Coordinates of C-alpha atoms in Angstrom, one line a residue:
Chain A
M4 CA 0.0 0.0 0.0
S5 CA 1.6 3.2 -1.0
T6 CA 0.9 6.3 0.9
I7 CA 0.3 9.6 -0.7
N8 CA 2.9 12.2 0.1
W9 CA 0.7 15.0 1.3
Y10 CA 3.5 17.3 1.9
K11 CA 4.2 17.4 -1.8
Y12 CA 1.1 19.5 -2.3
A13 CA 2.2 22.0 0.4
S14 CA 4.5 23.3 -2.3
P15 CA 2.8 26.0 -4.4
A16 CA 4.4 24.7 -7.6
S17 CA 2.8 21.2 -7.3
F18 CA -0.4 22.5 -5.8
Y19 CA -0.8 24.8 -8.8
G20 CA -1.2 21.8 -11.1
L21 CA -3.4 19.9 -8.6
A22 CA -5.8 22.9 -8.2
G23 CA -6.0 23.2 -12.0
K24 CA -7.1 19.6 -12.2
M25 CA -9.7 20.0 -9.4
I26 CA -11.4 23.2 -10.6
P27 CA -13.5 21.8 -13.5
G28 CA -14.9 19.0 -11.2
F29 CA -16.0 21.4 -8.5
A30 CA -17.3 23.9 -11.0
A31 CA -19.4 21.3 -12.8
L32 CA -20.7 19.9 -9.5
S33 CA -21.6 23.4 -8.3
G34 CA -23.4 24.1 -11.7
I35 CA -25.5 20.9 -11.4
L36 CA -26.3 21.5 -7.8
F37 CA -27.3 25.1 -8.4
I38 CA -29.7 24.0 -11.2
V39 CA -31.2 21.2 -9.0
G40 CA -31.4 23.4 -6.0
L41 CA -33.0 26.3 -7.8
Y42 CA -35.5 24.0 -9.5
I43 CA -36.6 22.5 -6.2
G44 CA -36.6 26.0 -4.7
F45 CA -38.8 27.6 -7.4
F46 CA -40.9 24.8 -8.7
V47 CA -41.1 21.9 -6.2
A48 CA -41.1 23.5 -2.8
P49 CA -44.6 24.5 -1.7
T50 CA -45.7 28.1 -1.2
D51 CA -45.3 29.2 2.4
A52 CA -48.6 29.6 4.3
Q53 CA -47.6 32.9 5.9
Q54 CA -45.0 34.4 3.6
G55 CA -46.3 33.5 0.2
E56 CA -43.9 33.2 -2.7
A57 CA -41.5 35.8 -1.3
Y58 CA -40.0 33.3 1.1
R59 CA -38.2 31.6 -1.8
I60 CA -35.3 34.0 -1.4
I61 CA -34.4 31.8 1.5
F62 CA -32.8 29.3 -0.9
I63 CA -30.0 31.8 -1.6
H64 CA -30.1 33.9 1.5
V65 CA -29.5 31.2 4.1
P66 CA -26.8 29.3 2.3
A67 CA -25.0 32.6 1.6
A68 CA -25.2 33.5 5.3
W69 CA -23.9 30.1 6.3
M70 CA -21.0 30.3 3.9
S71 CA -20.0 33.8 5.0
M72 CA -19.5 32.5 8.5
F73 CA -17.9 29.2 7.6
I74 CA -15.5 30.8 5.2
Y75 CA -14.3 33.3 7.9
V76 CA -13.5 30.5 10.3
I77 CA -11.8 28.4 7.5
M78 CA -9.8 31.5 6.5
A79 CA -8.7 32.1 10.0
I80 CA -7.6 28.5 10.4
Y81 CA -5.6 28.6 7.2
A82 CA -4.1 31.9 8.2
G83 CA -3.3 30.5 11.7
I84 CA -1.6 27.5 10.1
G85 CA 0.4 29.8 7.9
L86 CA 1.5 31.9 10.8
A87 CA 2.4 28.9 13.0
F88 CA 4.1 26.6 10.6
N89 CA 5.2 29.2 8.0
T90 CA 3.5 27.3 5.2
R91 CA 3.2 29.7 2.3
L92 CA 0.3 27.9 0.7
S93 CA -1.9 28.2 3.7
S94 CA -1.5 31.9 3.8
M95 CA -2.2 32.0 0.0
M96 CA -5.4 30.0 0.6
A97 CA -6.5 32.5 3.3
Q98 CA -5.9 35.4 0.9
A99 CA -7.9 33.6 -1.8
L100 CA -10.8 32.8 0.5
A101 CA -11.4 36.3 1.8
P102 CA -13.1 37.9 -1.3
T103 CA -15.4 34.9 -1.7
G104 CA -16.4 35.2 2.0
A105 CA -17.0 38.9 1.6
L106 CA -19.1 38.2 -1.5
F107 CA -21.3 35.7 0.3
C108 CA -21.6 38.1 3.2
S109 CA -22.9 40.9 1.0
I110 CA -25.2 38.5 -0.9
A111 CA -26.7 37.5 2.5
L112 CA -27.1 41.2 3.5
F113 CA -28.7 42.2 0.2
T114 CA -31.0 39.2 -0.1
G115 CA -31.9 39.8 3.5
A116 CA -33.0 43.4 2.6
F117 CA -35.0 42.1 -0.3
W118 CA -36.7 39.6 1.9
G119 CA -37.2 42.1 4.7
K120 CA -39.0 44.7 2.6
P121 CA -42.1 42.5 1.8
M122 CA -42.1 40.6 5.2
W123 CA -41.4 43.4 7.7
G124 CA -42.0 46.5 5.6
A125 CA -38.4 47.6 6.1
W126 CA -35.2 47.1 4.1
W127 CA -33.2 47.0 7.3
V128 CA -33.9 46.5 10.9
W129 CA -31.2 46.6 13.6
D130 CA -31.9 43.0 14.5
A131 CA -29.0 41.1 16.2
R132 CA -28.5 38.7 13.3
L133 CA -28.5 41.5 10.7
T134 CA -26.1 43.6 12.7
S135 CA -23.7 40.8 13.4
Q136 CA -23.7 39.9 9.7
L137 CA -22.9 43.5 8.9
I138 CA -20.0 43.5 11.4
L139 CA -18.7 40.2 9.9
F140 CA -18.6 42.1 6.6
F141 CA -16.6 44.8 8.2
L142 CA -14.1 42.2 9.5
Y143 CA -13.7 40.8 6.0
I144 CA -13.1 44.3 4.6
G145 CA -10.5 44.9 7.4
F146 CA -8.6 41.7 6.5
I147 CA -8.7 42.4 2.8
S148 CA -7.6 46.0 3.1
L149 CA -4.8 45.2 5.5
Q150 CA -3.4 42.5 3.1
A151 CA -3.8 44.9 0.2
A152 CA -1.9 47.7 2.0
I153 CA 1.2 45.7 2.6
D154 CA 3.5 45.1 -0.3
D155 CA 5.8 42.5 1.2
P156 CA 3.9 39.2 0.9
K157 CA 5.5 37.7 4.0
R158 CA 4.5 40.6 6.2
S159 CA 1.1 40.9 4.6
D160 CA 0.4 37.1 5.2
R161 CA 1.4 37.3 8.9
A162 CA -0.3 40.6 9.6
G163 CA -3.5 39.3 7.9
A164 CA -3.3 36.1 9.9
L165 CA -3.0 38.0 13.2
I166 CA -6.0 40.2 12.4
A167 CA -8.0 37.1 11.2
L168 CA -7.3 35.3 14.5
V169 CA -8.1 38.4 16.6
G170 CA -11.4 38.6 14.6
V171 CA -12.3 35.0 15.1
V172 CA -11.8 35.4 18.9
N173 CA -14.0 38.5 18.8
V174 CA -16.8 37.1 16.7
P175 CA -18.6 35.4 19.6
I176 CA -18.0 38.4 21.8
I177 CA -19.5 40.7 19.1
Y178 CA -22.3 38.3 18.5
F179 CA -23.5 38.1 22.1
S180 CA -23.0 41.8 22.8
V181 CA -25.1 42.7 19.7
K182 CA -27.7 40.2 20.8
W183 CA -28.0 41.6 24.3
W184 CA -27.9 45.1 22.9
N185 CA -30.9 44.2 20.7
T186 CA -32.9 42.6 23.4
L187 CA -32.4 45.5 25.7
H188 CA -33.1 48.3 23.2
Q189 CA -36.2 47.0 21.4
G190 CA -38.7 44.3 22.3
A191 CA -39.1 41.2 20.2
S192 CA -41.1 43.0 17.6
I193 CA -39.6 41.0 14.8
N194 CA -38.7 37.5 15.4
L195 CA -36.5 35.9 12.8
T196 CA -37.0 32.3 14.0
R197 CA -39.4 30.7 11.7
A198 CA -41.9 28.0 12.5
P199 CA -39.9 24.9 13.4
S200 CA -41.7 22.5 11.1
M201 CA -40.3 23.3 7.7
A202 CA -41.5 21.3 4.7
H203 CA -39.0 18.6 3.8
T204 CA -38.7 19.8 0.2
M205 CA -37.8 23.3 1.5
L206 CA -35.1 21.9 3.7
A207 CA -33.8 19.7 0.9
G208 CA -33.7 22.6 -1.5
M209 CA -31.8 24.7 1.0
L210 CA -29.3 22.0 1.8
I211 CA -28.7 21.4 -1.9
M212 CA -28.2 25.1 -2.5
A213 CA -25.7 25.2 0.5
L214 CA -23.8 22.4 -1.1
A215 CA -23.8 24.2 -4.4
C216 CA -22.4 27.3 -2.7
W217 CA -19.7 25.1 -1.1
M218 CA -18.7 23.7 -4.5
Y219 CA -18.7 27.2 -6.0
A220 CA -16.6 28.6 -3.1
I221 CA -14.1 25.8 -3.5
A222 CA -13.8 26.2 -7.3
V223 CA -13.5 29.9 -7.1
T224 CA -11.0 29.8 -4.3
L225 CA -8.8 27.3 -6.1
Y226 CA -9.0 29.5 -9.2
R227 CA -7.9 32.5 -7.2
V228 CA -5.2 30.7 -5.3
R229 CA -3.7 29.7 -8.6
L230 CA -3.5 33.4 -9.6
V231 CA -2.0 34.2 -6.2
I232 CA 0.6 31.5 -6.7
L233 CA 1.5 32.8 -10.1
E234 CA 1.8 36.3 -8.9
R235 CA 4.0 35.5 -6.0
E236 CA 6.2 33.0 -7.7
R237 CA 6.6 35.0 -10.9
H238 CA 10.4 35.1 -10.5
S239 CA 10.7 31.4 -10.0
T240 CA 11.9 29.1 -12.8
W241 CA 8.8 26.8 -12.9
V242 CA 6.6 29.8 -13.6
A243 CA 9.0 30.8 -16.4
Q244 CA 8.9 27.3 -17.8
L245 CA 5.0 27.3 -17.5
L246 CA 4.8 30.5 -19.5
K247 CA 7.2 29.2 -22.1
D248 CA 5.1 26.0 -22.5
M249 CA 2.0 28.1 -23.0
K250 CA 3.4 29.9 -25.9
Chain B
M21 CA 9.1 44.8 36.4
T22 CA 11.8 47.5 36.2
I23 CA 11.3 47.6 32.5
V24 CA 7.7 48.5 33.0
M25 CA 8.6 51.3 35.4
W26 CA 11.3 52.5 33.0
V27 CA 8.9 52.7 30.0
L28 CA 6.2 54.3 32.0
K29 CA 8.5 57.0 33.3
R30 CA 10.0 57.7 29.9
D31 CA 6.7 57.7 27.9
L32 CA 5.0 59.9 30.6
L33 CA 7.9 62.3 30.4
L34 CA 7.6 62.4 26.6
A35 CA 3.8 62.9 26.8
M36 CA 4.3 65.8 29.3
R37 CA 6.7 67.4 26.9
R38 CA 4.2 67.2 24.0
K39 CA 1.2 68.7 25.7
S40 CA -0.4 69.8 22.4
D41 CA -0.8 66.1 21.4
V42 CA -2.9 65.5 24.5
L43 CA -4.9 68.7 23.9
T44 CA -5.7 68.0 20.3
T45 CA -7.3 64.6 21.1
L46 CA -9.3 66.2 23.9
F47 CA -10.5 69.1 21.7
F48 CA -11.3 66.7 18.9
F49 CA -13.6 64.9 21.3
V50 CA -15.2 68.2 22.5
I51 CA -15.8 69.4 18.9
M52 CA -17.1 66.1 17.7
V53 CA -19.6 66.0 20.6
S54 CA -20.7 69.6 20.0
L55 CA -21.5 68.8 16.3
F56 CA -24.3 66.4 17.1
P57 CA -26.8 68.9 18.5
L58 CA -26.1 71.1 15.5
G59 CA -26.8 68.2 13.2
V60 CA -29.9 66.7 14.8
G61 CA -31.5 69.8 16.4
P62 CA -31.7 71.1 19.9
E63 CA -34.7 69.2 21.3
P64 CA -33.8 68.3 24.9
Q65 CA -35.6 65.0 24.9
L66 CA -33.8 63.8 21.8
L67 CA -30.4 65.0 23.0
K68 CA -31.0 63.3 26.4
A69 CA -31.7 60.0 24.7
M70 CA -28.7 60.4 22.3
G71 CA -26.2 61.8 24.8
P72 CA -24.6 58.6 26.1
G73 CA -24.3 57.1 22.6
V74 CA -22.8 60.3 21.1
L75 CA -20.3 60.6 23.9
W76 CA -19.2 57.0 23.5
V77 CA -18.9 57.1 19.7
A78 CA -16.9 60.3 20.0
A79 CA -14.6 58.7 22.6
L80 CA -14.2 55.7 20.2
L81 CA -13.2 57.9 17.3
A82 CA -10.9 60.1 19.4
S83 CA -9.2 57.1 20.8
M84 CA -8.8 55.6 17.4
L85 CA -7.3 58.8 15.9
S86 CA -4.7 59.0 18.6
L87 CA -3.6 55.4 18.0
G88 CA -1.1 56.5 15.4
R89 CA 1.0 58.1 18.1
L90 CA 1.3 54.9 20.1
F91 CA 4.3 53.5 18.3
A92 CA 5.0 56.0 15.5
A93 CA 7.6 58.2 17.2
D94 CA 9.5 55.2 18.6
H95 CA 9.4 53.5 15.2
G96 CA 10.6 56.7 13.6
D97 CA 13.8 57.1 15.7
G98 CA 14.6 53.4 16.0
T99 CA 13.8 53.1 19.7
L100 CA 11.2 50.4 18.9
E101 CA 13.8 48.2 17.3
Q102 CA 15.9 48.4 20.4
M103 CA 12.9 47.5 22.5
L104 CA 12.4 44.4 20.3
L105 CA 16.0 43.4 20.8
C106 CA 15.7 43.9 24.6
P107 CA 15.6 40.6 26.5
E108 CA 12.7 41.7 28.6
S109 CA 9.2 40.7 27.6
L110 CA 7.9 42.8 24.7
A111 CA 4.4 42.3 25.9
L112 CA 5.2 44.1 29.1
I113 CA 6.7 47.0 27.2
V114 CA 3.7 47.2 25.0
L115 CA 1.4 47.1 28.1
A116 CA 3.4 50.0 29.7
K117 CA 3.3 52.0 26.5
T118 CA -0.5 51.4 26.1
A119 CA -1.0 52.4 29.7
V120 CA 0.7 55.8 29.1
H121 CA -1.3 56.2 25.8
W122 CA -4.4 55.7 27.9
I123 CA -3.3 58.2 30.5
A124 CA -2.3 60.8 27.9
S125 CA -5.1 60.4 25.3
E126 CA -8.1 58.9 27.0
L127 CA -8.1 59.8 30.7
P128 CA -8.7 63.5 29.8
L129 CA -11.7 62.4 27.8
V130 CA -13.1 60.5 30.7
L131 CA -12.7 63.5 32.9
M132 CA -14.2 65.8 30.3
A133 CA -17.2 63.6 29.4
P134 CA -19.4 64.4 32.4
L135 CA -19.1 68.1 31.5
L136 CA -20.2 67.4 28.0
G137 CA -22.9 65.1 29.3
L138 CA -24.4 68.1 31.1
Q139 CA -24.8 69.8 27.8
F140 CA -27.0 66.9 26.7
G141 CA -29.1 67.2 29.8
L142 CA -28.0 64.0 31.4
S143 CA -28.9 63.7 35.1
G144 CA -26.3 63.6 37.9
D145 CA -26.8 59.9 38.3
A146 CA -26.3 59.2 34.6
L147 CA -23.2 61.3 34.5
W148 CA -21.6 59.1 37.2
V149 CA -22.4 56.0 35.3
L150 CA -21.1 57.5 32.1
A151 CA -17.8 58.4 33.7
L152 CA -17.5 55.0 35.3
S153 CA -18.3 53.2 32.1
L154 CA -15.8 55.3 30.2
L155 CA -13.2 54.6 32.9
L156 CA -13.7 50.9 32.5
G157 CA -14.1 50.9 28.8
T158 CA -11.5 53.3 27.4
P159 CA -8.5 51.1 28.5
V160 CA -10.0 48.3 26.4
L161 CA -10.0 50.7 23.4
S162 CA -6.3 51.4 24.0
L163 CA -5.4 47.8 24.4
V164 CA -7.3 46.5 21.3
G165 CA -6.1 49.6 19.4
A166 CA -2.5 48.7 20.2
I167 CA -2.9 45.6 18.0
G168 CA -4.2 47.7 15.1
A169 CA -1.5 50.3 15.6
S170 CA 1.3 47.8 15.6
L171 CA -0.1 46.0 12.5
T172 CA -0.3 49.2 10.5
L173 CA 3.0 50.6 11.6
G174 CA 4.8 52.4 8.7
L175 CA 2.1 51.5 6.1
R176 CA 0.9 54.0 3.6
G177 CA -2.6 55.2 4.6
G178 CA -2.1 53.6 8.0
G179 CA -4.4 56.0 9.8
V180 CA -7.5 55.1 7.7
L181 CA -6.6 51.4 7.7
V182 CA -6.3 51.2 11.4
S183 CA -9.9 52.5 11.7
L184 CA -11.1 49.6 9.4
L185 CA -9.3 47.1 11.6
V186 CA -10.1 48.4 15.0
L187 CA -13.6 50.0 14.9
P188 CA -15.4 46.6 14.4
L189 CA -13.6 45.3 17.4
Y190 CA -14.6 48.3 19.5
I191 CA -18.3 47.5 19.0
P192 CA -18.8 45.4 22.2
V193 CA -17.2 48.1 24.3
L194 CA -19.5 50.7 22.7
I195 CA -22.6 48.5 23.3
F196 CA -21.9 47.9 27.0
G197 CA -20.6 51.4 27.6
A198 CA -23.5 53.3 26.2
G199 CA -25.8 50.6 27.3
A200 CA -24.8 51.1 31.0
V201 CA -26.1 54.7 30.9
D202 CA -29.3 53.6 29.2
A203 CA -29.9 50.8 31.6
N204 CA -29.4 53.2 34.5
A205 CA -31.8 55.6 33.0
S206 CA -34.5 52.9 32.4
G207 CA -34.2 51.8 36.0
L208 CA -32.6 48.4 35.3
G209 CA -29.4 49.4 37.0
A210 CA -26.0 49.7 35.3
G211 CA -24.3 46.9 37.3
G212 CA -24.6 44.2 34.7
H213 CA -23.2 46.4 31.9
L214 CA -20.4 47.7 34.1
S215 CA -19.5 44.1 35.1
L216 CA -19.3 43.1 31.5
L217 CA -17.1 46.0 30.7
G218 CA -14.9 45.0 33.6
A219 CA -14.8 41.5 32.2
L220 CA -13.8 42.8 28.8
L221 CA -11.0 44.9 30.4
V222 CA -9.6 41.8 32.2
L223 CA -9.8 39.8 29.0
A224 CA -8.1 42.6 27.0
L225 CA -5.4 43.0 29.7
L226 CA -4.5 39.3 29.5
A227 CA -4.7 38.8 25.7
T228 CA -4.0 42.0 23.8
P229 CA -0.4 42.8 24.9
K230 CA 0.8 39.5 23.6
A231 CA -1.0 39.9 20.4
A232 CA 0.3 43.4 19.9
A233 CA 3.8 42.3 20.7
A234 CA 3.5 39.6 18.0
A235 CA 2.1 42.2 15.6
L236 CA 5.1 44.4 16.3
R237 CA 7.5 41.6 15.5
I238 CA 5.6 41.0 12.2
S239 CA 5.8 44.7 11.3
L240 CA 9.4 45.2 12.1
E241 CA 10.9 42.0 10.8

């Protein structure tokens, strides 16, 4: 039984090739799952008794909100590994994940606003979940702009890692403080928790959409990390060889 | 411990020699607070409701603006590198520097805040709670800000960048600080909020000097 040498793919040069091979698979999976998920969401899932058809935005809103939180944690883990073990590729992955996380975060915020208007009559309410999602968006922006402001890649990786870790420690503190702030300031005029019994098809549609978002996030991140690798390793011989082969 | 005393003494002396720095932060705070009634109108009820929040947000911004001075001068003349080379714990040095930053930039705000609170029609009771919440909360701002200040050391546009990094992290302090005054006004009692602020302070004292020291090493490598 031969064991795979995992450390091989810690090198940006060999990971570049592996990522290139993996992207089409994840992209295709994500495309199929998006089609299936949207079909279930729009045609199979029943109309909600209270919210009518407008609730269907849930199929993109909830997966996007989930993704924005997962990606922040994953980004912080990658950044932390990069900081602790000095593995360049982990830091590149963290850098590549950040824009996708910020994208999902803004999708969640905007679709939330579109949902809120017909349901609550307001584009925005200072509800605990909405506010903490907004703050999460700010954390993403902070991470991205700090990395963008530092030219030296090594310093930018490590500074970004530190702020991502500080952010991850702070996320629960921020979440609970916003929650308490909300309950103290305004009564439970708007309750976001839906009826517990959700139709099975609704749940299935949502989970398939979440999976589709995962696949999309992986494909896009791998694509972006390839670009990051090329940019950072542009002076190395293997990139020069790659460019020569392309011609 | 001697290193802490040494840094405290030196930085306090430097702060005393540059009195204008202390005063600019203080007057920024005063001007900032005075702008709000001009912007939203002079109705006493509205101002009374807004007062604690306005004072707290102004304190947040004033504290953030003064962060640039925390390490910049020592970075400029190379003292900071000597501090990094020094065998003593860098976290302790950072802690001492942050303490002086708090005394020079934020303590004056804490002392001035009750006076400005009077302009917003806050009651005597509320003013006490406000001062107490600022006293507990502003050191957290300095401590968390030290991480942002050390990460952005010597970067172009560092001043604006530090606000993006630090302001989201200030939110819990703002919520509990302004919330303490509100809770007091609504008869709930400010004890819970002040205890939470105290807890944040303890947490920040334990964790942030190490993080800021690590950030300094990253920035000055």
